[in-house]
Amino acid sequence: MSYKEIPLERVRNIGIMAHIDAGKTTTTERILFYTGRKHKLGSVDDGTATMDWMEQEKERGITITSAATTALWKNHRINIIDTPGHVDFTVEVERSLRVLDSAIAVFDVCAGVEPQSETVWRQADKYKVPRIAFMNKMDKLGADFEMSVKSMIKKLGANPLPIQLPVGAEETFKGVVDLVQMKTLLWEESEGVTFIMNDIPDELMEKAEAMHEDLVAKMSSFDESIMERYLEGEEVPVDKLKSAIRKATVSGEYVPVLCGTAFKNKAIQPLIDAIVDFLPSPLDVPPIIASIQGTDETIELKADPNGPFAALAFKVASDPFVGRLTYFRVYSGSLKKGSYVQNINKGKKERLSRLIYMHSDKREDVDEVTAGEIVAGIGLKFTSTGDSLSNADIPILLEEMIFPEPVIQIAIEPETKDDQNKLAKGLTALKEEDPTIRVMIEEETGQTLLSGMGELHLEIIIDRLRREFGANVRVGKPHVSYRESIQNPVDTEGKYIRQSGGRGQYGHVKVKYEPLESGKGFIFEDATTGGSVPKEYINPIRIGIEESMQDGIVAGYPVVDLKATLYDGSYHEVDSSEMAFKIAASMSLKEALKKGNSYLLEPIMSVEITTPEEYMGDIIGDLNTRRGRIEKFDSRSNARVVEAFVPLAELFGYATILRSLSQGRATYTIQFSHYDPVNEKTLEKILHRR
């Protein structure tokens, strides 16, 4: 059966998400192998994983960019996006979850919920994505299924629903007890293609029966017939139980938990069955609420191939063979190759010359796509991440995608004049691909400043500039991307008046500025009355303030977490212009920064260190010298875990220091947490450097 012949109710759009090294890509490889999508087992370690196709991914053994593929299983079509686990590439997870119907959360069963697991879980919560959990690496030393399930409750606030029980652990792991069918599944041969179904062994029977009863009790609230049978003490049919688990999963009430070892090829087939049995089709998820551009009208988009066409571009990529690829999710309607679509955000008409199903970096042409599908298109010149595509007659605008601000910056410069053009071309292409990349020119020095989400993120960007675009660049040391804000609310006035013989310039605004909570960004509000400022100048005023926020007065860093309320102003019938009001708005912001006690903010990182007990003292002592704030201590298997908040400025090169302190035995993860005010001593150092 071909992909196109499969009805929408048998389609699953899923993401694979997890902390780095939990085994996402290996799990995806096994799914592709057992579904017949590929005929040889790939490995992350030896660089043969299908989904890690970039050279940088093969060399580092990590996933950097989300890769899409499609597989068939029991007359169902599974569209899969394998996402990165490293925090520097969290944008890939964010935009993938925005367009997916469900997800598999992969956990390292030795560690349970780790920091990046929490981050991706919160991202899935934000988009209300139903998910199942796969406790991977059951063959590994320290595997602890019960601890990992409890960590989901403790750290994620989730409702885990174990539907399997491991048979053995570490080197004795052989398979699982299926708590729905109450049978044991055992794997013996190395590639794990076949397995044996047996009765539950005596030593596991008591525990399995207790867990099965708990499962039935929880599912009784989703099916009255199960409730009746449960109260009567009768057996519940497997199909009834599966149906209830599906309802519980799709509603987001519970998260089915399975276990296995992807690397050792055990218990992957039941995971694929769970995708089909419990995760939603595009028809099962609630309709998307969108707006009609230029009106106050909203529209409910169902996964209907005959509805109005609406799609969201969630990723742009440069393909060496076909050029610019735009990935998009079709929410409603249908689209044929060669058709014209309207980019609602840009107001541009675009033609899709080709439509493609992607299998990692391989392509498969298709003539038409319909609601519920995830596809790549060729020919979209103006479309970028987060843009809405629809027909011009019904301009449907989908909710925009918001991405985190970069926290680290480096200066780069081309080695030769020829490299300058290659650098410009490369940066333009990479910025289109990755919305978290920022590029700006330092006015005083003329240097190009490149900002990103972390040291690894910037390292990959530089590597790609050199390899893919042939740009030889010199790179400065990384430094922190600070932010500025105001401490006090202020009332300001900006007035720009110029007379030069002919037509003059006149712009006058009165704006109240007030600080916002950390992470709230910028809010602009128009509170003018009586036409004191004509409507056509309101947007230029907002733009004028936003543009001026790129350059604060303390140390020249961007201004954040600010609300601007335009409440009054005046205009001149002849001399007023958009430019005059932009300049007046900019003047009002500069005044607000001076009067509002501007201060500098620095990015604070959440750091989790796992170490043997004997190195704890040295590691904590070192964190204290780095202005670290210890949050808590925990135990995990035979190791200790330290959680702390540390300024990013103190963490450059920390991997080498930690290796030295622990003889290479400690590991750490780091991710952005929040911004905090810079202390006086640090501020002096920053200002001295500038």
XYZ file of C-alpha atoms in Angstrom:
690
model
C 0.000 0.000 0.000
C 1.381 3.459 -0.950
C 1.455 6.421 1.419
C -1.287 8.255 -0.482
C -3.734 5.348 -0.235
C -3.776 5.411 3.569
C -6.800 7.269 5.010
C -6.232 10.178 7.391
C -7.492 8.292 10.467
C -4.540 5.901 10.029
C -1.898 8.654 9.837
C 0.325 9.527 12.819
C 2.467 12.685 12.894
C 4.957 12.124 15.706
C 8.129 13.655 17.083
C 10.917 11.852 18.921
C 12.171 14.076 21.759
C 14.549 13.670 24.705
C 17.625 14.794 26.607
C 20.911 14.443 24.702
C 22.227 10.838 24.637
C 18.921 9.293 25.755
C 18.814 7.373 22.458
C 16.307 9.245 20.271
C 18.093 8.732 16.971
C 18.862 5.063 17.688
C 15.194 4.515 18.583
C 14.151 6.151 15.298
C 16.660 3.980 13.396
C 15.110 0.846 14.903
C 11.592 2.000 14.052
C 12.685 2.475 10.414
C 14.357 -0.942 10.386
C 11.407 -2.894 11.807
C 8.872 -1.088 9.606
C 10.946 -2.031 6.550
C 11.719 1.595 5.671
C 15.416 0.687 5.687
C 17.070 -2.710 5.424
C 20.196 -2.283 7.521
C 20.590 -1.188 11.127
C 22.268 2.238 11.356
C 24.396 3.414 14.254
C 24.959 6.873 15.709
C 28.400 5.815 16.985
C 29.793 4.797 13.591
C 28.066 7.620 11.688
C 25.590 5.464 9.723
C 22.364 6.708 11.308
C 19.849 7.663 8.629
C 18.457 10.646 10.524
C 21.888 12.127 11.365
C 22.913 12.900 7.784
C 24.867 16.141 8.255
C 28.672 15.769 8.422
C 28.692 17.624 11.745
C 26.143 15.151 13.153
C 28.158 12.126 12.030
C 31.372 13.509 13.518
C 29.887 14.468 16.878
C 27.372 11.635 17.248
C 24.572 14.083 18.060
C 21.460 15.335 16.297
C 21.723 18.989 15.251
C 18.809 19.520 12.901
C 15.397 17.868 13.020
C 15.013 15.283 10.246
C 11.730 14.022 8.788
C 10.846 10.588 7.461
C 7.845 8.342 6.834
C 7.264 4.654 7.616
C 4.411 2.131 7.231
C 3.237 -0.220 9.997
C 0.111 -2.393 9.981
C -1.591 -0.284 7.292
C -0.770 2.933 9.168
C 1.462 5.746 7.974
C 3.834 7.177 10.581
C 5.415 10.556 9.789
C 8.395 10.965 12.123
C 10.505 13.983 13.059
C 13.671 13.157 15.044
C 14.607 16.259 17.048
C 17.905 17.296 18.703
C 18.483 16.752 22.423
C 21.192 19.375 22.953
C 19.859 22.573 24.497
C 21.667 24.747 21.905
C 19.281 23.409 19.254
C 16.062 23.675 21.255
C 14.485 25.758 18.451
C 14.355 22.571 16.358
C 12.217 20.916 19.026
C 10.021 24.001 19.444
C 9.097 24.334 15.789
C 8.643 20.591 15.306
C 6.239 20.266 18.264
C 4.278 23.235 16.889
C 3.198 21.181 13.852
C 3.081 17.628 15.262
C 0.065 15.788 16.651
C 1.948 13.694 19.218
C 5.380 12.690 20.484
C 7.486 9.914 21.953
C 9.536 11.082 24.938
C 12.646 8.917 25.199
C 14.317 8.673 28.625
C 17.597 7.122 29.718
C 16.230 4.654 32.271
C 19.407 4.991 34.340
C 18.894 8.730 34.822
C 15.126 9.233 34.523
C 14.061 12.802 33.804
C 17.110 14.946 32.940
C 17.235 18.756 32.434
C 16.626 18.830 28.689
C 13.884 16.197 29.148
C 12.112 18.789 31.296
C 12.567 21.497 28.672
C 11.126 19.463 25.791
C 8.313 18.215 28.047
C 7.315 21.812 28.843
C 7.435 22.618 25.132
C 5.064 19.700 24.467
C 2.812 20.912 27.306
C 2.706 24.362 25.682
C 1.323 22.930 22.439
C -0.846 20.319 24.261
C 0.870 17.459 22.437
C -0.217 13.954 23.589
C 2.751 11.678 24.171
C 3.985 8.251 25.212
C 7.183 7.613 27.187
C 9.856 5.082 26.238
C 12.289 4.136 28.994
C 15.343 3.293 26.901
C 18.667 1.597 27.751
C 17.174 -1.142 29.975
C 20.366 -3.130 29.239
C 22.635 -0.453 30.729
C 24.309 -0.658 34.154
C 22.117 1.180 36.679
C 18.837 0.742 34.752
C 15.966 1.554 37.124
C 12.475 1.483 35.612
C 10.570 2.367 38.797
C 12.845 5.311 39.619
C 12.422 6.686 36.094
C 8.626 6.444 36.250
C 8.602 8.189 39.651
C 10.864 10.949 38.265
C 8.160 11.726 35.674
C 5.746 12.455 38.528
C 8.280 14.347 40.645
C 9.975 16.464 37.955
C 7.350 16.758 35.214
C 4.100 16.631 37.163
C 3.009 13.977 34.647
C 0.570 11.074 35.073
C 2.632 8.084 33.859
C 0.667 4.960 32.963
C 2.997 1.932 32.838
C 1.652 -0.527 30.260
C 4.768 -2.694 30.424
C 6.970 -4.195 33.102
C 10.613 -5.054 32.296
C 11.735 -8.669 32.418
C 15.170 -8.370 33.996
C 17.461 -5.336 33.929
C 21.001 -4.446 32.881
C 22.696 -7.522 31.324
C 19.726 -9.763 32.237
C 17.126 -7.655 30.361
C 15.276 -10.028 28.016
C 11.934 -8.397 27.226
C 8.738 -6.993 28.719
C 5.494 -8.013 30.347
C 2.618 -6.556 28.319
C 0.219 -5.369 31.061
C -2.635 -4.924 28.574
C -2.571 -8.466 27.147
C -0.958 -9.946 30.302
C 1.674 -11.786 28.275
C 5.480 -11.797 28.275
C 7.376 -10.785 25.118
C 10.956 -12.089 24.935
C 13.717 -11.277 22.415
C 16.579 -13.658 21.743
C 18.221 -13.087 18.328
C 20.611 -10.143 17.942
C 18.690 -8.053 15.396
C 15.464 -8.406 17.359
C 13.227 -9.075 14.348
C 11.363 -11.930 16.036
C 10.177 -12.346 19.599
C 8.404 -15.031 21.614
C 5.092 -14.477 23.422
C 4.864 -16.481 26.662
C 2.895 -16.611 29.883
C 4.082 -14.337 32.679
C 6.741 -16.050 34.856
C 5.762 -16.830 38.451
C 8.262 -14.410 39.992
C 6.652 -11.459 38.147
C 3.013 -12.550 38.313
C 2.080 -10.837 41.589
C 3.576 -7.507 40.534
C 2.114 -7.751 37.012
C -1.393 -8.478 38.358
C -1.210 -5.505 40.762
C -0.062 -3.178 37.950
C -2.732 -4.555 35.584
C -5.440 -3.925 38.178
C -4.163 -0.376 38.711
C -4.224 0.142 34.924
C -7.827 -1.103 34.669
C -8.903 1.052 37.640
C -7.451 4.197 36.070
C -8.979 3.450 32.668
C -12.438 2.751 34.126
C -13.112 6.503 34.194
C -12.764 6.560 30.382
C -15.206 3.728 29.651
C -18.376 2.853 31.580
C -18.283 -0.797 30.528
C -14.756 -1.092 31.989
C -16.035 0.517 35.200
C -18.844 -2.068 35.445
C -16.521 -4.990 34.795
C -13.939 -3.625 37.250
C -16.533 -3.276 40.035
C -17.855 -6.770 39.291
C -14.318 -8.186 39.301
C -14.650 -9.394 35.691
C -11.953 -9.607 33.004
C -11.744 -6.559 30.713
C -11.356 -7.365 26.969
C -8.023 -6.223 25.491
C -9.662 -4.120 22.754
C -11.773 -2.247 25.352
C -8.695 -1.552 27.469
C -6.714 -0.351 24.447
C -9.551 1.956 23.426
C -9.636 3.507 26.915
C -5.833 3.955 26.958
C -6.109 5.710 23.602
C -8.747 8.120 24.980
C -6.623 8.788 28.069
C -3.551 9.477 25.901
C -5.247 11.692 23.313
C -6.894 13.743 26.064
C -3.487 14.294 27.691
C -4.691 12.849 31.019
C -2.159 10.003 31.040
C 1.168 9.119 29.421
C 1.582 5.402 28.586
C 5.058 4.197 29.637
C 6.956 1.470 27.774
C 10.523 0.221 28.110
C 13.255 -1.479 26.110
C 16.704 -1.052 24.623
C 16.952 0.419 21.143
C 20.693 -0.238 20.880
C 20.253 -3.956 21.700
C 17.136 -4.219 19.469
C 14.679 -5.272 22.169
C 11.061 -4.172 22.657
C 10.869 -1.751 19.709
C 7.942 -3.461 17.930
C 5.580 -2.923 20.913
C 6.605 0.759 20.841
C 5.557 1.007 17.173
C 2.290 -0.771 18.077
C 1.732 1.835 20.817
C 2.205 4.669 18.277
C -0.547 3.151 16.142
C -2.816 2.090 19.026
C -2.646 5.092 21.347
C -1.426 8.258 19.599
C -3.895 10.498 17.720
C -4.445 10.904 13.997
C -4.892 14.436 12.567
C -8.648 13.825 12.913
C -8.372 13.230 16.671
C -6.687 16.500 17.642
C -8.778 19.628 18.311
C -9.296 22.030 15.378
C -6.790 24.855 14.974
C -8.185 28.345 15.614
C -6.828 30.836 13.061
C -7.738 34.371 12.086
C -8.717 35.963 8.793
C -6.124 38.641 8.053
C -7.395 42.205 8.197
C -10.539 41.275 10.162
C -11.580 40.333 13.692
C -12.982 37.076 12.311
C -11.607 33.694 13.367
C -11.882 30.371 11.586
C -11.837 26.812 12.917
C -9.563 24.618 10.815
C -10.309 20.894 10.799
C -8.204 18.294 9.025
C -10.530 18.394 6.009
C -9.003 17.888 2.529
C -11.963 19.825 1.077
C -11.672 22.808 3.437
C -9.949 26.133 2.705
C -6.203 25.693 2.198
C -4.104 26.636 5.228
C -0.526 25.606 6.058
C 2.284 26.706 8.353
C 5.924 26.847 7.259
C 7.950 25.580 10.209
C 11.414 25.123 8.743
C 13.591 26.354 5.879
C 16.636 24.330 4.788
C 19.300 24.601 2.087
C 19.505 21.381 0.091
C 22.706 20.940 -1.976
C 20.757 19.289 -4.829
C 17.427 21.111 -5.049
C 18.175 24.435 -3.348
C 15.807 26.052 -0.868
C 13.452 23.601 0.850
C 10.498 24.834 2.904
C 8.887 22.354 5.295
C 5.226 22.969 6.085
C 2.260 21.320 7.784
C -1.067 21.361 5.948
C -3.868 22.001 8.452
C -6.784 22.255 6.020
C -7.506 21.795 2.317
C -5.359 20.336 -0.445
C -2.538 21.549 -2.661
C -1.198 20.353 -6.026
C 2.343 20.862 -7.244
C 2.668 23.891 -9.493
C -0.052 25.725 -7.545
C 0.179 29.312 -6.352
C -0.227 30.126 -2.660
C -0.359 33.403 -0.760
C 2.207 34.078 1.945
C -0.067 35.909 4.370
C 2.714 37.313 6.592
C 4.748 38.716 3.710
C 1.826 39.594 1.401
C 3.574 37.706 -1.449
C 2.219 35.300 -4.055
C 4.399 32.196 -4.349
C 4.479 29.147 -6.631
C 5.259 25.649 -5.359
C 7.037 24.027 -8.281
C 7.570 20.690 -6.466
C 6.160 18.886 -3.438
C 8.363 16.340 -1.685
C 8.144 13.745 1.058
C 11.446 13.768 2.910
C 13.296 10.712 4.205
C 16.148 12.364 6.107
C 18.156 13.870 3.207
C 16.463 11.729 0.513
C 13.505 13.035 -1.519
C 10.335 11.526 -2.958
C 8.213 13.665 -5.304
C 4.445 13.788 -4.859
C 1.741 15.421 -7.001
C -0.641 16.530 -4.241
C -0.746 16.931 -0.458
C -3.795 17.195 1.786
C -4.781 18.189 5.325
C -2.794 16.423 8.045
C 0.367 15.990 5.975
C 3.891 17.248 6.620
C 5.751 17.952 3.400
C 8.618 19.954 1.908
C 8.126 22.345 -0.984
C 10.463 23.837 -3.589
C 9.905 27.260 -5.131
C 8.954 29.387 -2.120
C 11.360 32.343 -2.357
C 9.995 34.639 0.355
C 8.607 32.201 2.943
C 10.416 31.867 6.255
C 9.841 29.970 9.525
C 6.426 30.746 11.046
C 4.793 32.115 7.881
C 1.197 31.177 7.031
C 0.321 29.923 3.554
C -3.228 29.975 2.176
C -5.314 31.040 -0.806
C -5.517 34.767 -1.507
C -9.344 34.764 -1.401
C -9.373 33.458 2.225
C -6.210 34.913 3.855
C -5.881 32.572 6.853
C -3.300 33.657 9.435
C -2.078 30.957 11.836
C -0.599 31.700 15.254
C 3.001 32.882 14.942
C 5.971 30.989 16.330
C 8.050 32.703 19.038
C 11.676 31.724 19.526
C 14.124 32.362 22.385
C 16.705 35.127 22.178
C 20.391 34.155 21.727
C 22.639 34.389 24.786
C 26.179 34.204 23.388
C 28.057 36.215 20.777
C 31.277 36.078 18.738
C 32.946 38.448 16.316
C 33.758 37.019 12.871
C 35.514 38.454 9.843
C 36.349 37.110 6.368
C 39.993 36.323 5.613
C 39.853 37.714 2.045
C 37.566 39.878 -0.106
C 36.361 36.743 -1.897
C 35.422 35.241 1.476
C 33.364 38.351 2.262
C 30.773 37.525 -0.421
C 30.689 33.857 0.607
C 30.239 34.857 4.251
C 27.324 37.162 3.419
C 25.664 34.453 1.323
C 26.214 31.803 4.009
C 24.894 33.935 6.861
C 21.781 34.844 4.849
C 21.059 31.164 4.150
C 21.723 30.030 7.740
C 19.569 32.823 9.196
C 16.705 31.611 7.007
C 17.165 28.093 8.373
C 17.612 29.013 12.023
C 15.543 31.842 13.582
C 17.761 31.914 16.708
C 20.787 33.148 14.744
C 21.332 36.921 14.948
C 23.791 38.888 12.816
C 24.649 42.550 13.312
C 27.430 44.925 12.326
C 29.206 46.723 15.175
C 29.109 50.402 14.160
C 32.311 51.423 15.939
C 34.544 48.576 14.719
C 32.721 47.388 11.587
C 32.970 43.806 12.885
C 30.284 41.254 12.139
C 28.776 39.971 15.396
C 27.180 36.525 15.311
C 24.844 35.532 18.168
C 23.523 32.071 18.999
C 22.171 29.790 21.732
C 25.472 28.403 23.026
C 29.116 27.591 22.281
C 28.252 24.413 20.346
C 25.599 26.261 18.324
C 28.140 28.898 17.222
C 30.767 26.220 16.555
C 28.387 24.398 14.195
C 27.470 27.649 12.391
C 31.158 28.479 11.786
C 31.831 24.916 10.622
C 28.922 25.099 8.156
C 30.069 28.501 6.843
C 33.462 26.979 6.077
C 32.302 23.642 4.644
C 29.046 24.399 2.871
C 29.702 27.966 1.726
C 33.502 27.944 1.421
C 33.839 31.043 3.611
C 37.161 31.183 5.436
C 36.574 33.266 8.545
C 38.540 34.408 11.569
C 36.660 33.995 14.823
C 36.986 36.005 18.033
C 36.477 34.623 21.527
C 32.834 34.089 22.516
C 31.324 36.600 24.886
C 28.031 36.965 26.665
C 25.063 38.669 25.020
C 23.883 40.915 27.865
C 20.539 42.751 27.981
C 19.364 46.077 29.401
C 16.101 47.158 31.018
C 14.685 49.929 33.218
C 13.946 49.721 36.925
C 11.245 52.394 37.260
C 8.152 53.452 35.275
C 8.688 56.785 33.469
C 6.645 59.283 31.493
C 8.478 60.618 28.428
C 8.084 62.964 25.498
C 9.770 62.814 22.117
C 9.543 65.744 19.738
C 11.270 65.907 16.357
C 10.921 69.201 14.439
C 13.050 70.199 11.452
C 12.568 73.130 9.064
C 14.715 73.244 5.938
C 13.201 75.756 3.539
C 10.741 73.420 1.860
C 8.629 70.802 3.577
C 9.775 70.222 7.165
C 9.575 67.284 9.560
C 7.253 67.090 12.555
C 6.665 64.231 14.966
C 5.565 64.452 18.579
C 4.780 61.587 20.985
C 4.105 61.138 24.670
C 4.864 57.624 25.902
C 4.737 55.897 29.285
C 7.340 53.177 29.791
C 7.237 50.517 32.497
C 9.398 47.469 33.272
C 7.943 43.987 32.757
C 8.680 40.632 34.370
C 11.735 38.794 33.060
C 11.041 37.068 29.748
C 7.965 39.130 28.816
C 9.720 40.874 25.909
C 8.239 44.070 24.466
C 4.600 45.180 24.609
C 3.312 48.242 22.748
C -0.084 49.747 23.493
C -1.895 52.558 21.710
C -3.961 54.541 24.248
C -4.352 57.736 22.217
C -7.787 59.363 21.918
C -9.338 62.064 19.793
C -6.944 61.634 16.875
C -4.004 63.312 18.634
C -1.786 60.970 16.596
C -3.212 59.803 13.225
C -3.600 56.026 12.897
C -1.134 55.790 10.002
C 1.681 56.894 12.357
C 0.966 54.385 15.165
C 2.875 51.488 13.580
C 5.930 53.663 12.660
C 6.032 54.769 16.316
C 6.092 51.137 17.462
C 8.819 50.346 14.900
C 10.832 53.391 16.004
C 10.813 52.198 19.614
C 11.640 48.589 18.667
C 14.557 49.637 16.470
C 15.979 51.858 19.234
C 15.694 48.978 21.714
C 18.520 47.229 19.859
C 21.020 49.626 21.443
C 20.783 50.432 25.182
C 22.606 53.227 26.984
C 24.456 51.299 29.736
C 26.733 49.255 27.483
C 25.011 49.221 24.088
C 23.135 45.916 24.571
C 19.502 45.288 23.463
C 16.709 46.487 25.764
C 14.166 43.870 26.928
C 11.085 43.410 29.128
C 9.517 46.772 28.479
C 5.972 48.038 27.981
C 5.442 51.250 26.003
C 2.037 52.975 26.137
C 1.518 55.770 23.609
C -1.061 58.060 25.227
C -0.732 61.443 23.476
C 1.133 63.505 20.900
C 0.541 65.962 18.103
C 1.043 66.241 14.350
C 1.347 68.786 11.564
C -0.966 68.618 8.542
C 1.914 69.092 6.087
C 5.205 68.361 7.834
C 4.372 65.114 9.679
C 5.731 61.871 8.216
C 6.352 58.255 9.224
C 10.089 58.977 9.544
C 9.491 61.992 11.821
C 7.336 59.898 14.173
C 9.873 57.032 14.173
C 12.600 59.476 15.223
C 10.348 61.066 17.884
C 9.559 57.579 19.261
C 13.268 56.731 19.340
C 13.956 59.968 21.266
C 11.273 59.045 23.820
C 12.918 55.661 24.447
C 16.376 57.179 24.972
C 14.829 59.575 27.498
C 13.104 56.646 29.263
C 16.379 54.753 29.557
C 18.042 57.769 31.174
C 15.178 58.580 33.567
C 14.172 54.988 34.353
C 17.478 53.872 35.943
C 18.652 51.498 33.209
C 20.589 48.483 34.374
C 22.390 45.536 32.807
C 21.091 41.942 32.837
C 23.142 38.780 32.339
C 21.982 35.305 31.244
C 21.878 32.777 34.084
C 22.224 29.120 33.190
C 20.724 26.114 34.918
C 23.558 23.621 35.441
C 23.202 19.983 36.483
C 26.377 18.063 37.338
C 26.476 14.293 37.868
C 29.603 13.172 39.714
C 30.999 10.411 41.907
C 30.765 11.335 45.608
C 34.520 11.871 46.077
C 34.656 14.901 43.761
C 31.655 16.732 45.227
C 33.666 19.080 47.469
C 36.000 20.282 44.699
C 33.136 20.784 42.247
C 31.008 22.778 44.723
C 34.019 24.893 45.690
C 34.656 25.663 42.023
C 30.992 26.594 41.438
C 31.179 29.065 44.335
C 34.136 30.821 42.697
C 32.005 31.155 39.547
C 29.231 33.067 41.341
C 27.174 29.864 41.284
C 24.104 29.417 43.472
C 23.605 25.801 44.575
C 19.925 24.850 44.401
C 19.877 21.248 45.584
C 21.682 17.929 45.834
C 20.277 14.580 44.757
C 21.357 10.964 44.340
C 21.111 8.978 41.127
C 22.186 5.328 41.072
C 25.736 5.397 42.549
C 26.384 9.075 41.770
C 25.539 12.482 43.249
C 23.731 15.223 41.335
C 24.316 18.948 41.931
C 21.833 21.487 40.558
C 22.912 25.121 40.428
C 22.369 28.473 38.715
C 25.558 29.976 37.266
C 26.107 33.120 35.122
C 26.973 32.189 31.533
C 30.002 34.512 31.700
C 31.577 32.106 34.222
C 31.030 28.934 32.194
C 33.224 29.330 29.112
C 35.513 26.320 28.902
C 33.795 24.649 31.868
C 33.897 21.190 30.256
C 37.717 21.160 30.518
C 37.678 22.387 34.130
C 35.119 19.764 35.194
C 37.103 17.024 33.494
C 40.173 18.103 35.444
C 38.315 18.278 38.777
C 36.823 14.791 38.425
C 39.465 12.887 36.435
C 36.997 12.853 33.548
C 34.264 11.056 35.520
C 31.742 13.900 36.024
C 29.284 15.048 33.361
C 27.175 18.173 33.147
C 24.302 19.741 31.241
C 23.645 23.425 30.842
C 20.623 25.351 29.609
C 19.412 28.934 29.736
C 17.208 29.734 32.745
C 16.643 33.483 33.120
C 18.237 36.929 33.237
C 19.471 38.498 36.498
C 20.827 42.016 37.197
C 24.610 42.281 36.901
C 26.418 43.159 40.158
C 28.606 46.277 40.406
C 31.923 44.428 40.197
C 30.916 42.551 37.033
C 29.468 45.727 35.514
C 32.793 47.513 35.974
C 34.597 44.696 34.130
C 32.092 44.816 31.247
C 32.323 48.585 30.872
C 36.131 48.443 31.095
C 36.241 45.868 28.240
C 34.136 48.128 26.045
